[in-house]
Short mmCIF file of C-alpha atoms and ligand atoms in Angstrom, two decimals:
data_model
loop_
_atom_site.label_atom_id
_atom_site.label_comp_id
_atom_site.label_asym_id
_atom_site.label_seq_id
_atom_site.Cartn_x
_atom_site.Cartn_y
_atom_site.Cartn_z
CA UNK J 1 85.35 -54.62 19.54
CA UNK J 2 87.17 -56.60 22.14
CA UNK J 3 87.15 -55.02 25.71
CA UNK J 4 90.67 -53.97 25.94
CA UNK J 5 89.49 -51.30 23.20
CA UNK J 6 86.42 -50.44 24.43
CA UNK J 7 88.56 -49.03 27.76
CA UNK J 8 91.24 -47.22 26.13
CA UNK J 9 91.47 -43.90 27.17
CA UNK J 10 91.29 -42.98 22.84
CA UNK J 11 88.15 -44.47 22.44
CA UNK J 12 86.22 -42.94 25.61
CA UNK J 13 87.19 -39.53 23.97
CA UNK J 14 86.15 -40.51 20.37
CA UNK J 15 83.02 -41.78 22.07
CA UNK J 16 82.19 -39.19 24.76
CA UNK J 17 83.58 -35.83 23.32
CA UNK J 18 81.71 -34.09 26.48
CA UNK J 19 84.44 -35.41 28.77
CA UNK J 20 86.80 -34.36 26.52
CA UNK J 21 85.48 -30.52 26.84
CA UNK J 22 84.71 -31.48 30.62
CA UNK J 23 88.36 -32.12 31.15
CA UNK J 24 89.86 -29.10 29.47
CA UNK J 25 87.31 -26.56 31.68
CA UNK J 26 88.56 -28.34 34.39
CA UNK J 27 92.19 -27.92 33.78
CA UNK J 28 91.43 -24.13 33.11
CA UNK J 29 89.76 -23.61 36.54
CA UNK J 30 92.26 -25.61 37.83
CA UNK J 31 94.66 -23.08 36.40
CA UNK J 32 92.89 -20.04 37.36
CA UNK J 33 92.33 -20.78 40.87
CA UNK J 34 96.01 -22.01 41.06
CA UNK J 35 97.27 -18.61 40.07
CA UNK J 36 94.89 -16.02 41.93
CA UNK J 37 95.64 -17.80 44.78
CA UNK J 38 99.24 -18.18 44.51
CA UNK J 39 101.58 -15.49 46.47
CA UNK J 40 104.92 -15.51 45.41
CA UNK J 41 107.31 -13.58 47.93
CA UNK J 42 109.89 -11.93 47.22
CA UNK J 43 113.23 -10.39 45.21
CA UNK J 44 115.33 -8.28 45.98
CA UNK J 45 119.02 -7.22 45.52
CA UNK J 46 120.55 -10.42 44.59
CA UNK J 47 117.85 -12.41 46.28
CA UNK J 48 115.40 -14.99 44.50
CA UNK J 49 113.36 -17.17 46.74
CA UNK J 50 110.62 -18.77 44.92
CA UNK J 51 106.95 -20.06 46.51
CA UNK J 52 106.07 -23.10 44.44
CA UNK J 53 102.57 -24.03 44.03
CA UNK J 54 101.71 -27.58 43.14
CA UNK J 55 100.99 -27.55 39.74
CA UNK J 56 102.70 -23.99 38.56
CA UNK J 57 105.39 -21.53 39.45
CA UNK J 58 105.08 -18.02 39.63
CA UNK J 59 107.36 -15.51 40.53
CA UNK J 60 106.08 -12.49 41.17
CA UNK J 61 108.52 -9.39 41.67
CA UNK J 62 108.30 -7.22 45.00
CA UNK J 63 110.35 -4.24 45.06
CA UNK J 64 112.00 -3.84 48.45
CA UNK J 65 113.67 -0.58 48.07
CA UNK J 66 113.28 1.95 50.27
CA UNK J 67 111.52 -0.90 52.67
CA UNK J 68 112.40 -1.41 56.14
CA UNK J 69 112.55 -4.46 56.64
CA UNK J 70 111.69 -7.30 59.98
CA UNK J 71 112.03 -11.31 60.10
CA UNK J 72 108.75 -12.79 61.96
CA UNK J 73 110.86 -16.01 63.78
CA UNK J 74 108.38 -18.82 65.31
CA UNK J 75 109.37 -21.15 67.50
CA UNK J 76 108.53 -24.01 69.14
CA UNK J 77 106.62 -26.12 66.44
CA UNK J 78 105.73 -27.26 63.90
CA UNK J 79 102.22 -27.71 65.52
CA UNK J 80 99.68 -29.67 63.77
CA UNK J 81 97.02 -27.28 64.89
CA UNK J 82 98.19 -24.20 64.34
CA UNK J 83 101.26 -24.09 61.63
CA UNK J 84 99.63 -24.55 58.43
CA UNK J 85 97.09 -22.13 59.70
CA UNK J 86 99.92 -19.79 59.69
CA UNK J 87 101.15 -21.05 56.76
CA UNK J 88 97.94 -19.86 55.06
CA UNK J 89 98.06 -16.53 56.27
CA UNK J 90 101.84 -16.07 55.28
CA UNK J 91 100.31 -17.20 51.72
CA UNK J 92 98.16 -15.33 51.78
CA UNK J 93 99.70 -12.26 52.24
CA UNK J 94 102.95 -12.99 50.39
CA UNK J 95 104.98 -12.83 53.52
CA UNK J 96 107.72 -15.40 54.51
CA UNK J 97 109.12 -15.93 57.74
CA UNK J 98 111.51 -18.44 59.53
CA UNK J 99 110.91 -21.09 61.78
CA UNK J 100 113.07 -22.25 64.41
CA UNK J 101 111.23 -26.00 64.85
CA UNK J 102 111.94 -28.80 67.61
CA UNK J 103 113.24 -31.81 65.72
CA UNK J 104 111.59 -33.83 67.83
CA UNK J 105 108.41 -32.22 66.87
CA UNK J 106 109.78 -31.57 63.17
CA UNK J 107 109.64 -35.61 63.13
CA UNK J 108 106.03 -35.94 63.98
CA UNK J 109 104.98 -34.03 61.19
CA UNK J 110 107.82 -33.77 58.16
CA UNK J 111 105.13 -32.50 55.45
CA UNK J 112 104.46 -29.09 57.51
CA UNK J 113 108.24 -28.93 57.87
CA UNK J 114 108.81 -29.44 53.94
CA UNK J 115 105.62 -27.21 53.26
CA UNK J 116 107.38 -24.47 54.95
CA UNK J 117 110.31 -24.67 53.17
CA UNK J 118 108.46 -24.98 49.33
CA UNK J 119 106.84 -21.90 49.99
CA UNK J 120 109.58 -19.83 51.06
CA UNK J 121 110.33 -19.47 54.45
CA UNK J 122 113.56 -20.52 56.24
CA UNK J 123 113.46 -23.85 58.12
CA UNK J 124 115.87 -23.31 61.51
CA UNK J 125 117.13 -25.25 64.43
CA UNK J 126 115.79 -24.87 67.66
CA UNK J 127 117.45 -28.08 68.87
CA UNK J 128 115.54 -31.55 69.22
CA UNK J 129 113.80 -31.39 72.83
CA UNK J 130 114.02 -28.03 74.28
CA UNK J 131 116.20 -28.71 76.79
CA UNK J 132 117.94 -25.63 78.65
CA UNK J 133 121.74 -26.15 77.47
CA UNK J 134 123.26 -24.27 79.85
CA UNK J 135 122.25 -26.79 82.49
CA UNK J 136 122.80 -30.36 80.68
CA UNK J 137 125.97 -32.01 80.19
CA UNK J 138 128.63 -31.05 76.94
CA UNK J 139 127.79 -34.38 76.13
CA UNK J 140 123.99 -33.94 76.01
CA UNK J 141 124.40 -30.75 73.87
CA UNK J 142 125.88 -32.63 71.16
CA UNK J 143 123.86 -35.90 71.20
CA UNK J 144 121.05 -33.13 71.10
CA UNK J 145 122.29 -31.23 67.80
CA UNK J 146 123.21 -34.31 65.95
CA UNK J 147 119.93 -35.75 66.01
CA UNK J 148 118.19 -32.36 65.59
CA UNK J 149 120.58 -32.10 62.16
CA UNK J 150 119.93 -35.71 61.55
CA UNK J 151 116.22 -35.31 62.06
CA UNK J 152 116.11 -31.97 59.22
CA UNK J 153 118.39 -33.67 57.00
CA UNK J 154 116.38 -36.35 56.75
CA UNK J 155 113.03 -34.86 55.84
CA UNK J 156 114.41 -31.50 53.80
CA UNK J 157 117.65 -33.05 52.83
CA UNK J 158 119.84 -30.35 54.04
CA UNK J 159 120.74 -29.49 57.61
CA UNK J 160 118.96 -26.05 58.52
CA UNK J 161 121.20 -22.85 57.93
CA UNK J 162 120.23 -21.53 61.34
CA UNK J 163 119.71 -22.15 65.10
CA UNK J 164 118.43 -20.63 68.20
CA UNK J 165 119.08 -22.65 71.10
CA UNK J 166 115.97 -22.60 74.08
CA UNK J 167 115.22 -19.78 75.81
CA UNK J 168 118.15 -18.45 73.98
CA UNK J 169 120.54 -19.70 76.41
CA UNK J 170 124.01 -20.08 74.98
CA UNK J 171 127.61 -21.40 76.79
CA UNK J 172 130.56 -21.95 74.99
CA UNK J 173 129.77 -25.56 74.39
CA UNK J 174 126.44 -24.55 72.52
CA UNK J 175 128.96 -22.25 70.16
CA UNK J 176 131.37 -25.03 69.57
CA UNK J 177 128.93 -27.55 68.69
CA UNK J 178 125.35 -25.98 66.99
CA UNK J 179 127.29 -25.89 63.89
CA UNK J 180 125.59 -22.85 62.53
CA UNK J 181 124.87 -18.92 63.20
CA UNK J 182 122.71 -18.50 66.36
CA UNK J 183 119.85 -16.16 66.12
CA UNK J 184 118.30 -14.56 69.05
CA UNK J 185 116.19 -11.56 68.76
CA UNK J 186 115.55 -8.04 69.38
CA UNK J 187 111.74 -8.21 70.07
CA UNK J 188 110.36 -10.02 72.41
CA UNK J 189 106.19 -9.99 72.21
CA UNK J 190 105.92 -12.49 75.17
CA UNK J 191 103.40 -14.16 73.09
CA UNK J 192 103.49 -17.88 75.02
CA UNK J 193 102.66 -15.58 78.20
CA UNK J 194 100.17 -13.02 77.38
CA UNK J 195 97.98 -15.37 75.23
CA UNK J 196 96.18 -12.31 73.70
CA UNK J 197 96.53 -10.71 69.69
CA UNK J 198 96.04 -6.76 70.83
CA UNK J 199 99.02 -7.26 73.50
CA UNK J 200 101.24 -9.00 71.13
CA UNK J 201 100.50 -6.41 68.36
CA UNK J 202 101.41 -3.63 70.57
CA UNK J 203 104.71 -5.14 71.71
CA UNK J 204 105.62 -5.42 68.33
CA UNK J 205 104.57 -2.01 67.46
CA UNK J 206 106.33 -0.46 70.92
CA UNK J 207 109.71 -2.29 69.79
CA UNK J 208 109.84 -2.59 66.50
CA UNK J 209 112.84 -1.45 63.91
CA UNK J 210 114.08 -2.00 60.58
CA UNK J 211 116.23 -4.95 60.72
CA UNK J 212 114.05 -6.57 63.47
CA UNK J 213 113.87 -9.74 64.77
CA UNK J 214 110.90 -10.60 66.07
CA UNK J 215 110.44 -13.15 68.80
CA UNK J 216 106.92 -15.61 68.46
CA UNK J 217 105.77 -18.78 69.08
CA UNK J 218 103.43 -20.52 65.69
CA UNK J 219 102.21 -22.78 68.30
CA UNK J 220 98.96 -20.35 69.71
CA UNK J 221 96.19 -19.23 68.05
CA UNK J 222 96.98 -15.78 69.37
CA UNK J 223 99.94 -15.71 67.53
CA UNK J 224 98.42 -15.66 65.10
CA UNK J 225 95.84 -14.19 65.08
CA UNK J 226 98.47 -11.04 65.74
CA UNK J 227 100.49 -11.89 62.82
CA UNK J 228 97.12 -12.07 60.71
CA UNK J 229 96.81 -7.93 61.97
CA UNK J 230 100.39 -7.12 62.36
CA UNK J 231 101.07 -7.89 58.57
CA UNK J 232 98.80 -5.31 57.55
CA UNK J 233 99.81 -3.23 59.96
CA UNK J 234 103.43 -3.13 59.63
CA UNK J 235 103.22 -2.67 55.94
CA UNK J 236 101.15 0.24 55.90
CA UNK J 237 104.16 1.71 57.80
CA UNK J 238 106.71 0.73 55.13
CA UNK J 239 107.93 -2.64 56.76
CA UNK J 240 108.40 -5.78 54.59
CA UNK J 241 108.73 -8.86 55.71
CA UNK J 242 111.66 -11.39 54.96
CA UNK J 243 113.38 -14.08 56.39
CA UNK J 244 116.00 -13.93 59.05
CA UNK J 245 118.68 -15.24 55.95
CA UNK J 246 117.37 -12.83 53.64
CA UNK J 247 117.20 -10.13 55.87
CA UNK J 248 121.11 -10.63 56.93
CA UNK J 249 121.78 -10.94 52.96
CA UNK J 250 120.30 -7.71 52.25
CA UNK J 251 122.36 -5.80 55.14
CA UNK J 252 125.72 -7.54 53.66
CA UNK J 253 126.05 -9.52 57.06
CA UNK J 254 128.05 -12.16 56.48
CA UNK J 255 126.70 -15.72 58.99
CA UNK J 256 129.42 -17.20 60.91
CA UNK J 257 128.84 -20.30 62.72
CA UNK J 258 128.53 -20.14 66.73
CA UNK J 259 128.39 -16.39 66.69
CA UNK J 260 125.25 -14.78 67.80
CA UNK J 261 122.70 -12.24 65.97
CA UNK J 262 120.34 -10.24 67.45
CA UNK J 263 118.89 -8.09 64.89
CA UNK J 264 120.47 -6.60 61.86
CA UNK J 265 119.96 -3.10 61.15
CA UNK J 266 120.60 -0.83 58.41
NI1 NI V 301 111.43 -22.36 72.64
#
């Protein structure tokens, strides 16, 4: 036996036939655990947005009838600290949500960006550096947006659907140029300011309606620790929770770029 046989994958198996049963448990757990811990969000009307696991794809059917329905936005990251924790909890509780990122901070870390979008939620614009556009130059404002686009087309391959300029402060120029709808909000939990999960939970709960938008930051562990109660929460008083795209899609609003959204109700 020469020792190019002697390390073929055939004659381990013929020889060990333990690894051979070894492999195939493994490849059940490896199944098993996929699956109970997948959470895939989501269907309704017309709608189909898929989470997709690594290895499998499930789609699991949630009825949204008779739901009210709110779009958790965060801005201001991705954050390597805190955005995939978020991540896991929107996982885990089969809840998607849409995140207006920095491109500048989008670039530091493209696999949270593209980890966002595989398992469901809606990737947005909230321009490359944060600045305040009603007090730069026209010219600024569109150097800005075309490297923002540049920087999501680059690592999603697709410029994001939707924008919300900071501090949600909008001139003409901004409308002429972002290139896409413009979503503010119509709650505001002051989450960056009051640091604290019980004061952002009852914000939310004070100001809260179906066809919300509701205004957070996935860059503070408050955050989310709120959003880890609020989910529970808000479900428990008939809310589900979509993304801003699918939320307009199921009220028949129709996007227009450079026009502004606040919330879209029934
Ligand atoms: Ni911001």
């Amino acid at each position: 036996m020469n020792t190019r046989d002697r390390l073929s994958f055939k004659n381990i198996f013929v020889r060990l036939p333990w690894l051979r049963i070894l492999l195939i448990v493994v490849a059940i757990i490896w199944a098993v655990l996929d699956l109970s811990s997948c959470t895939i969000s989501r269907v309704g009307g017309s709608l189909d947005v898929l989470q997709v696991t690594p290895m499998f794809r499930h789609v699991r059917t949630r009825d949204l009838d008779g739901k009210k329905l709110i779009a958790l936005t965060f801005d201001d990251g991705p954050s390597e600290a805190t955005t995939p924790v978020l991540l896991d909890l929107l996982h885990q509780k089969s809840a998607t949500a849409t995140f207006f990122m920095l491109g500048s901070r989008a670039r530091s870390y493209p696999d949270i960006v593209k980890r966002a979008e595989r398992e469901g939620h809606l990737v947005a614009s909230h321009t490359m550096y944060h600045q305040n556009f009603a007090t730069i130059s026209t010219g600024a404002i569109k150097d800005d947006i075309a490297e923002s686009r540049a920087v999501f087309d680059d690592i999603l391959g697709h410029y994001p659907a939707l924008a919300r300029p900071p501090y949600g402060n909008i001139n003409n120029t901004v409308r002429d140029n972002i290139q896409a709808p413009i979503i503010l909000w119509s709650v505001d939990t002051l989450d960056w300011k009051n640091k604290d999960a019980a004061a952002i939970d009852e914000i939310a709960h004070e100001q809260a309606h179906d066809g919300a938008v509701v205004l957070m930051h996935d860059i503070y562990e408050t955050s989310i620790q709120a959003v880890d109660r609020l989910i529970d929460e808000f479900r428990d008083e008939g809310y589900e929770f979509v993304t801003v795209s699918e939320l307009a899609k199921l009220r028949g609003a129709t996007l227009n770029n450079g026009v502004i959204y606040y919330n879209f109700r029934p």
